[in-house]
C-alpha positions as protocol buffer text, in pm:
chain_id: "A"
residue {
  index: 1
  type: UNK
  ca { x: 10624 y: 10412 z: 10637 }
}
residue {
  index: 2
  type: UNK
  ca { x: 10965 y: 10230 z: 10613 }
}
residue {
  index: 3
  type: UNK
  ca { x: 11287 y: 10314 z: 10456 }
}
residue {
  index: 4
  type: UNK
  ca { x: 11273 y: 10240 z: 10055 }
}
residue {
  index: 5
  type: UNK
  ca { x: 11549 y: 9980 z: 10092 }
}
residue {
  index: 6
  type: UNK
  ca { x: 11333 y: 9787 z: 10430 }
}
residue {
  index: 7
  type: UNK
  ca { x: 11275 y: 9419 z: 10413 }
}
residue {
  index: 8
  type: UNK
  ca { x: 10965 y: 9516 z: 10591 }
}
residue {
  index: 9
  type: UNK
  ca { x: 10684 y: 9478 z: 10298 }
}
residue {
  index: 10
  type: UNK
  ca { x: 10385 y: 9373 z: 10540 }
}
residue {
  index: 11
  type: UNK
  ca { x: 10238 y: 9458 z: 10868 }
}
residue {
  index: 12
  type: UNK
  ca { x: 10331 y: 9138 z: 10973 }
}
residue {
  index: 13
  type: UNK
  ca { x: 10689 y: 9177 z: 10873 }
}
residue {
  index: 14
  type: UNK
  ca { x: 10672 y: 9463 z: 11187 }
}
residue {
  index: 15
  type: UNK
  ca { x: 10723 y: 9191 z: 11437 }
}
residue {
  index: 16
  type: UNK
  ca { x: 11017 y: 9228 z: 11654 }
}
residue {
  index: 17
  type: UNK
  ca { x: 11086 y: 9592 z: 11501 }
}
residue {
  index: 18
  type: UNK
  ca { x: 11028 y: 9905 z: 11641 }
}
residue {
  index: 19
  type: UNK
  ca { x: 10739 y: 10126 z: 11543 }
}
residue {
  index: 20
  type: UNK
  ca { x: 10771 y: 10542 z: 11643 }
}
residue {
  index: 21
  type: UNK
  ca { x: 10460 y: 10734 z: 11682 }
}
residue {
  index: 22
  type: UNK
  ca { x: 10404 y: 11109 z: 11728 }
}
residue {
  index: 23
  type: UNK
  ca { x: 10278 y: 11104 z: 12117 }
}
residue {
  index: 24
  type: UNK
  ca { x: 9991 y: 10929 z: 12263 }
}
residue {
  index: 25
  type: UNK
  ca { x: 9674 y: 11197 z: 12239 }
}
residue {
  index: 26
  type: UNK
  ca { x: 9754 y: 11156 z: 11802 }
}
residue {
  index: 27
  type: UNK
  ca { x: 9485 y: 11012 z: 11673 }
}
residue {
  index: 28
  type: UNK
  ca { x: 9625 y: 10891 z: 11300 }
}
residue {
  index: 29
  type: UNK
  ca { x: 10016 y: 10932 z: 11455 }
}
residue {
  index: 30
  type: UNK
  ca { x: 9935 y: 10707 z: 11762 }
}
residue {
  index: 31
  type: UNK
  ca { x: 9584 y: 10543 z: 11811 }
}
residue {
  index: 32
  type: UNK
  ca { x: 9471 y: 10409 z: 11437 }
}
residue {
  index: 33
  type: UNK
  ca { x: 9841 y: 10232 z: 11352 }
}
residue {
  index: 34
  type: UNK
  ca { x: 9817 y: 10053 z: 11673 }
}
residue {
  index: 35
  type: UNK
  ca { x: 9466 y: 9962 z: 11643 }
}
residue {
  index: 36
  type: UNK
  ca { x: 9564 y: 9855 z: 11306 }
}
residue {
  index: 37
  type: UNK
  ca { x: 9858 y: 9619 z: 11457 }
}
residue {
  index: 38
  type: UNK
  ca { x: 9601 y: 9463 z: 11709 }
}
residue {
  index: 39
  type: UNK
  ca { x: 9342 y: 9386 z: 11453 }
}
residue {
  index: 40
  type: UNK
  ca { x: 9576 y: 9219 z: 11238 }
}
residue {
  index: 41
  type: UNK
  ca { x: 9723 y: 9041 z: 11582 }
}
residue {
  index: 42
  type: UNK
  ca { x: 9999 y: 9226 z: 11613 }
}
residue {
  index: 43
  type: UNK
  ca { x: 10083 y: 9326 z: 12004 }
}
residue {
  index: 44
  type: UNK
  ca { x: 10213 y: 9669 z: 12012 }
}
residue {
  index: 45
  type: UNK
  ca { x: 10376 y: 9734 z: 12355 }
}
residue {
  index: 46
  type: UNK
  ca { x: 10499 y: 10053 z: 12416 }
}
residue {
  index: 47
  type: UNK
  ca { x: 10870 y: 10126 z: 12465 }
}
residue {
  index: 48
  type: UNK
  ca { x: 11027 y: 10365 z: 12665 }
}
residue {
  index: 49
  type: UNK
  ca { x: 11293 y: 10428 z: 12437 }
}
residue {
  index: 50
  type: UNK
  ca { x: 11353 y: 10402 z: 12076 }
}
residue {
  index: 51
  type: UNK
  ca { x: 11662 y: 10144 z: 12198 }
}
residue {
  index: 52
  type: UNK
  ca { x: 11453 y: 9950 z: 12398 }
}
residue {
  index: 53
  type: UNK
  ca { x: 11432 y: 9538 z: 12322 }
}
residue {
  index: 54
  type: UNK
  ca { x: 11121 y: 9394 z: 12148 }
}
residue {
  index: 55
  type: UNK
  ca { x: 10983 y: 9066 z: 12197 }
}
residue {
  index: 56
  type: UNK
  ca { x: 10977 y: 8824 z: 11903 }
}
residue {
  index: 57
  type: UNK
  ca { x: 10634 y: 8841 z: 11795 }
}
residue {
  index: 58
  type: UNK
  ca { x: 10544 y: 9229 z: 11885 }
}
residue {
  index: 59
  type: UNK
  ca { x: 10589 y: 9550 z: 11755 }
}
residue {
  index: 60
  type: UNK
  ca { x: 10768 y: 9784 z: 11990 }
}
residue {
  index: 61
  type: UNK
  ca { x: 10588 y: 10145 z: 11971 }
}
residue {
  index: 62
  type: UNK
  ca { x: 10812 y: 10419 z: 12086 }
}
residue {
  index: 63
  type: UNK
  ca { x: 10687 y: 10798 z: 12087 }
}
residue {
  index: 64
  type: UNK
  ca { x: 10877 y: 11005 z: 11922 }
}
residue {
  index: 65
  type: UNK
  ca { x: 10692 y: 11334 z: 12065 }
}
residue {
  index: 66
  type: UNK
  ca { x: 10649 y: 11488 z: 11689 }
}
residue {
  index: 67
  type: UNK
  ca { x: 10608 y: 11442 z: 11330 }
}
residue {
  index: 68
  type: UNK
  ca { x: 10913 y: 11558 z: 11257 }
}
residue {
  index: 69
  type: UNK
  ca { x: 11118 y: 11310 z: 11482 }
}
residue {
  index: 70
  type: UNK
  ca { x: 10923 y: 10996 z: 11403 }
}
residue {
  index: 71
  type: UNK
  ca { x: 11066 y: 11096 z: 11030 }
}
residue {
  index: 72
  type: UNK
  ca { x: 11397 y: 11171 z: 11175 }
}
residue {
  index: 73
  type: UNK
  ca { x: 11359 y: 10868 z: 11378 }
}
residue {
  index: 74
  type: UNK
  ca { x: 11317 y: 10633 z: 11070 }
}
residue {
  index: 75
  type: UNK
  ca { x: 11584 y: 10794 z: 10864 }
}
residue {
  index: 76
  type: UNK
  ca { x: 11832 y: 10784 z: 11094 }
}
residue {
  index: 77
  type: UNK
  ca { x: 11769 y: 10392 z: 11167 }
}
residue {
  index: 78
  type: UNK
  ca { x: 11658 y: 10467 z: 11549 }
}
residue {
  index: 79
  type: UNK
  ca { x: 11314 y: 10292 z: 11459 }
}
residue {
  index: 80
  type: UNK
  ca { x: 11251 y: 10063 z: 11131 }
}
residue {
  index: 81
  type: UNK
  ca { x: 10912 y: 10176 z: 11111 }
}
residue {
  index: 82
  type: UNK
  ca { x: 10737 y: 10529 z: 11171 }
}
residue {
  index: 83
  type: UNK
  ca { x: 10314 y: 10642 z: 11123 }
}
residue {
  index: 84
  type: UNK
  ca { x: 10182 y: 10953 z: 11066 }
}
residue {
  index: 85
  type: UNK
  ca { x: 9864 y: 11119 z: 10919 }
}
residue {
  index: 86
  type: UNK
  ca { x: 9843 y: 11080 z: 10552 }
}
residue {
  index: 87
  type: UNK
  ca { x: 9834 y: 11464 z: 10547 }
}
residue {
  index: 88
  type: UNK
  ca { x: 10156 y: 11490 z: 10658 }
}
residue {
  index: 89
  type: UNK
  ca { x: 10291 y: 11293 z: 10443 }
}
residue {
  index: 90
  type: UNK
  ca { x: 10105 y: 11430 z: 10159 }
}
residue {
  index: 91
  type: UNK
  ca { x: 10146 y: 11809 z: 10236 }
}
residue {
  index: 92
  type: UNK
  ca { x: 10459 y: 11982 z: 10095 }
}
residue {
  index: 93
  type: UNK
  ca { x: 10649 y: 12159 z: 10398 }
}
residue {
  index: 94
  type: UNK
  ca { x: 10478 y: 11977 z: 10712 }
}
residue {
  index: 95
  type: UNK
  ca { x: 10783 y: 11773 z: 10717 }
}
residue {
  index: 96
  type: UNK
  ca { x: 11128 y: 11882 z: 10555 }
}
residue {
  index: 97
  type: UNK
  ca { x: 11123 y: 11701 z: 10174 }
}
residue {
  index: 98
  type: UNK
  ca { x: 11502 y: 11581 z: 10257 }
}
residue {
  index: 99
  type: UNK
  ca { x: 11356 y: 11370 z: 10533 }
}
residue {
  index: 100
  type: UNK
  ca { x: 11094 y: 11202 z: 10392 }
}
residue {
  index: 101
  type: UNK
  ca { x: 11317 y: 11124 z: 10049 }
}
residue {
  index: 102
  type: UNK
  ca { x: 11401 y: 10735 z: 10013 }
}
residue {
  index: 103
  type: UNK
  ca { x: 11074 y: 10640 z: 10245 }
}
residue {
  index: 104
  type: UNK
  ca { x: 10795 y: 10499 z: 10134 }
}
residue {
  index: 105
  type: UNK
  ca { x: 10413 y: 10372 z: 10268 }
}
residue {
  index: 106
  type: UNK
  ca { x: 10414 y: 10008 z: 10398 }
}
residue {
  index: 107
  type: UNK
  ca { x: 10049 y: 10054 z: 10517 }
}
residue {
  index: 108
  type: UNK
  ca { x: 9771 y: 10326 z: 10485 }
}
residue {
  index: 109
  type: UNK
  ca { x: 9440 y: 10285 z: 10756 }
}
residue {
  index: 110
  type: UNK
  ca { x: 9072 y: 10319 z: 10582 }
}
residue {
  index: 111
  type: UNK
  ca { x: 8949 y: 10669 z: 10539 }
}
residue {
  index: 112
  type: UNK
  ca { x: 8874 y: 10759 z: 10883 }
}
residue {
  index: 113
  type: UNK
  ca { x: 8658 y: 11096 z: 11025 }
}
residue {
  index: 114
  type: UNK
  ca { x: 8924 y: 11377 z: 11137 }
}
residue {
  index: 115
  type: UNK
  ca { x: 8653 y: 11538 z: 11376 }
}
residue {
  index: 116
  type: UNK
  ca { x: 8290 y: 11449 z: 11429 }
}
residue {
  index: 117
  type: UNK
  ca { x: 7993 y: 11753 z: 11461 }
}
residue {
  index: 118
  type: UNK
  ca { x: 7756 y: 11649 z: 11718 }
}
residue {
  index: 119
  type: UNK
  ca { x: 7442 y: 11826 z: 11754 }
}
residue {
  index: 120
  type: UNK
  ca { x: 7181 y: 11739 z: 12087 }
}
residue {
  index: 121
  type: UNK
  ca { x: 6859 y: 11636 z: 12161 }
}
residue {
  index: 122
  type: UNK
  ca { x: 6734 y: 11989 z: 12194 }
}
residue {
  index: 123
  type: UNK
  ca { x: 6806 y: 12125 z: 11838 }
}
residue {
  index: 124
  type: UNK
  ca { x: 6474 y: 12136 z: 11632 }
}
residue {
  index: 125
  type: UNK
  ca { x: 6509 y: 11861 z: 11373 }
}
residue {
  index: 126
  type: UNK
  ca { x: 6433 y: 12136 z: 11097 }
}
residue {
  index: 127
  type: UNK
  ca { x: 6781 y: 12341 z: 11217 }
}
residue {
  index: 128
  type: UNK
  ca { x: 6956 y: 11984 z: 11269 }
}
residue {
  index: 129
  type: UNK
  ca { x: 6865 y: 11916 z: 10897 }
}
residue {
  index: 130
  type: UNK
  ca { x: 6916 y: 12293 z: 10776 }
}
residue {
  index: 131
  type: UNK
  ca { x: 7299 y: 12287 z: 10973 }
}
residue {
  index: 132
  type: UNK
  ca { x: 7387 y: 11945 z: 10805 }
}
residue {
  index: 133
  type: UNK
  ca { x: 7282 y: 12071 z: 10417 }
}
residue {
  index: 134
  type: UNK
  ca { x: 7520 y: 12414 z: 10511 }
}
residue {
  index: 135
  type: UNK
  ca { x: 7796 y: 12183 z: 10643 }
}
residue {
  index: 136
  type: UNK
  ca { x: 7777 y: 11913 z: 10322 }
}
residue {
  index: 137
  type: UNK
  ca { x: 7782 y: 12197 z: 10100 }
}
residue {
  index: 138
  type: UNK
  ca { x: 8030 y: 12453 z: 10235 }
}
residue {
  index: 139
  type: UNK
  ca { x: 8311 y: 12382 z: 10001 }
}
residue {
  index: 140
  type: UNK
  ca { x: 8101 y: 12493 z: 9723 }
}
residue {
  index: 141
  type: UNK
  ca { x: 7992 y: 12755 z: 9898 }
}
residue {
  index: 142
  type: UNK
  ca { x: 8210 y: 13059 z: 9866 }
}
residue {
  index: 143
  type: UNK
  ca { x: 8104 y: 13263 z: 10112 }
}
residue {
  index: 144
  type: UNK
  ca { x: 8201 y: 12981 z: 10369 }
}
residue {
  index: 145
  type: UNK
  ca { x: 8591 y: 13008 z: 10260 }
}
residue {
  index: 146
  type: UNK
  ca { x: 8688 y: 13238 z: 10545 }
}
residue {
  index: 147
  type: UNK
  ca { x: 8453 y: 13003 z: 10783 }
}
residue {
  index: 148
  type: UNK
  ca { x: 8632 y: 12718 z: 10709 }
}
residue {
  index: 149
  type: UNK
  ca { x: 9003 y: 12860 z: 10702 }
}
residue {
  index: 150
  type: UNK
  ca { x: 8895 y: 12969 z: 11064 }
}
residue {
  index: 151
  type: UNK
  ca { x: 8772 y: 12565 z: 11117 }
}
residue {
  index: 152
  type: UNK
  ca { x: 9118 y: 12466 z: 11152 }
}
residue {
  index: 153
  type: UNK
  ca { x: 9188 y: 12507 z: 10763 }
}
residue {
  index: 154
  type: UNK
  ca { x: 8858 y: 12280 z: 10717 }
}
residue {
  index: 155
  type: UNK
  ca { x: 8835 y: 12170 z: 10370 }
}
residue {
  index: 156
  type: UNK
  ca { x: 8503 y: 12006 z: 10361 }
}
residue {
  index: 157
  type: UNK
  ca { x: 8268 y: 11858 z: 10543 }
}
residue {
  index: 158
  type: UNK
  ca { x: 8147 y: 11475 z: 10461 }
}
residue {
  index: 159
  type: UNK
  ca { x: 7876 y: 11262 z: 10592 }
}
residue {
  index: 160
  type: UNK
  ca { x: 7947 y: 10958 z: 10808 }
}
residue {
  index: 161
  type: UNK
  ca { x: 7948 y: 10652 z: 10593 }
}
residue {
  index: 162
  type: UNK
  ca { x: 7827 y: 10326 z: 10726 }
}
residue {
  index: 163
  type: UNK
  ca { x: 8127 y: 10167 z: 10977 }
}
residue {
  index: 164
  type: UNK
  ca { x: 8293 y: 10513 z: 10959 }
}
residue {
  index: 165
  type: UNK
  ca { x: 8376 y: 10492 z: 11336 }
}
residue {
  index: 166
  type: UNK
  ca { x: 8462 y: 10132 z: 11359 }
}
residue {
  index: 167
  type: UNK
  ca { x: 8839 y: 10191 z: 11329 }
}
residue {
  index: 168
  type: UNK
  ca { x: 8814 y: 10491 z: 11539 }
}
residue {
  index: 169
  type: UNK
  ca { x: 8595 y: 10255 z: 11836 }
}
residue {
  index: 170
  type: UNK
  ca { x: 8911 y: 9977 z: 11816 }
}
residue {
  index: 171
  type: UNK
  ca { x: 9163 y: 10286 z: 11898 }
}
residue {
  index: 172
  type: UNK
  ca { x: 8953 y: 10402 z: 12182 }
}
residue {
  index: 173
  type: UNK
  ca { x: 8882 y: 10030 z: 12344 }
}
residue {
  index: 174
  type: UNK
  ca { x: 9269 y: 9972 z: 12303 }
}
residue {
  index: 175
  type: UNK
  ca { x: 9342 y: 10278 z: 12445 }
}
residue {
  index: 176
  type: UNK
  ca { x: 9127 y: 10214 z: 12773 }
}
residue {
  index: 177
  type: UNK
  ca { x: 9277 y: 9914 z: 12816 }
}
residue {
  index: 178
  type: UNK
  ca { x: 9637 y: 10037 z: 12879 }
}
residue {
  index: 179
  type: UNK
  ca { x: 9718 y: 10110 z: 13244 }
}
């Protein structure tokens, strides 16, 4: 997200601005935007400041430590550009209203899987196929409310479309490449 009034209408219109992500273990506040800039060939380097320089032709990334400074951040013209999880943006009182007034979404990532259930070798392919049926139909299910509160306020449950980790695989290789 940029400020309304940005010049910045494209990913591409990032380079030589600074970018502020939530801290580096943030998945859709750290890892997805800057595999997003590197598949569209967009070097993100990280910064260790939010008044660090940027190279012409980068993206500086500078974390911000939390949601509600890489807002703060962008409001306050430290950074030109800050990411988050479309749930925080979304949900009413994650981040104070007057902060995210007079911003708006340059760029959203694909749908992307929040948390993955694995099961092992070992589980009897009946109870593998029994667990995923309960788990693709617990939001209908209303005696799994409580369950799924508990689940880290779990809404639902969705199967893994095809190239559903494919965004997910480019954060992880770009992470293990940093030193």
């Amino acid at each position: 997200f940029v400020p309304e009034t940005s010049p910045v209408r494209s990913l591409a219109d990032l380079r030589g601005r600074r970018l502020a992500l939530e801290d580096p273990g943030s998945t859709t506040g750290a890892l997805v935007p800057r595999a997003l800039l590197a598949a569209a060939g967009l070097p993100g380097p990280l910064l260790p400041s939010p008044g660090a320089s940027v190279r012409p032709g980068q993206v500086g990334c500078v974390f911000a430590g939390s949601e509600l400074n890489v807002f703060a951040w962008v409001r306050r013209g430290l950074v030109d550009a800050g990411a988050t999880s479309d749930l925080v943006w979304r949900t009413r009182g994650s981040v104070p209203e007057s902060l995210k007034r007079r911003l708006r979404v340059l760029h959203e990532s694909p749908p992307l899987p929040r948390a993955l259930e694995l099961v092992g070798p070992a589980l009897a392919s009946e109870r593998a196929r029994r667990l995923r049926a309960l788990l693709l139909g617990a939001e209908r299910d209303p005696s799994a409310a409580a369950a799924l509160e508990a689940y880290g306020r779990t809404l639902r449950f969705d199967a893994l479309p095809p190239g559903g980790l494919d965004l997910v695989e480019r954060a992880l290789a770009l992470q293990r490449a940093e030193p």
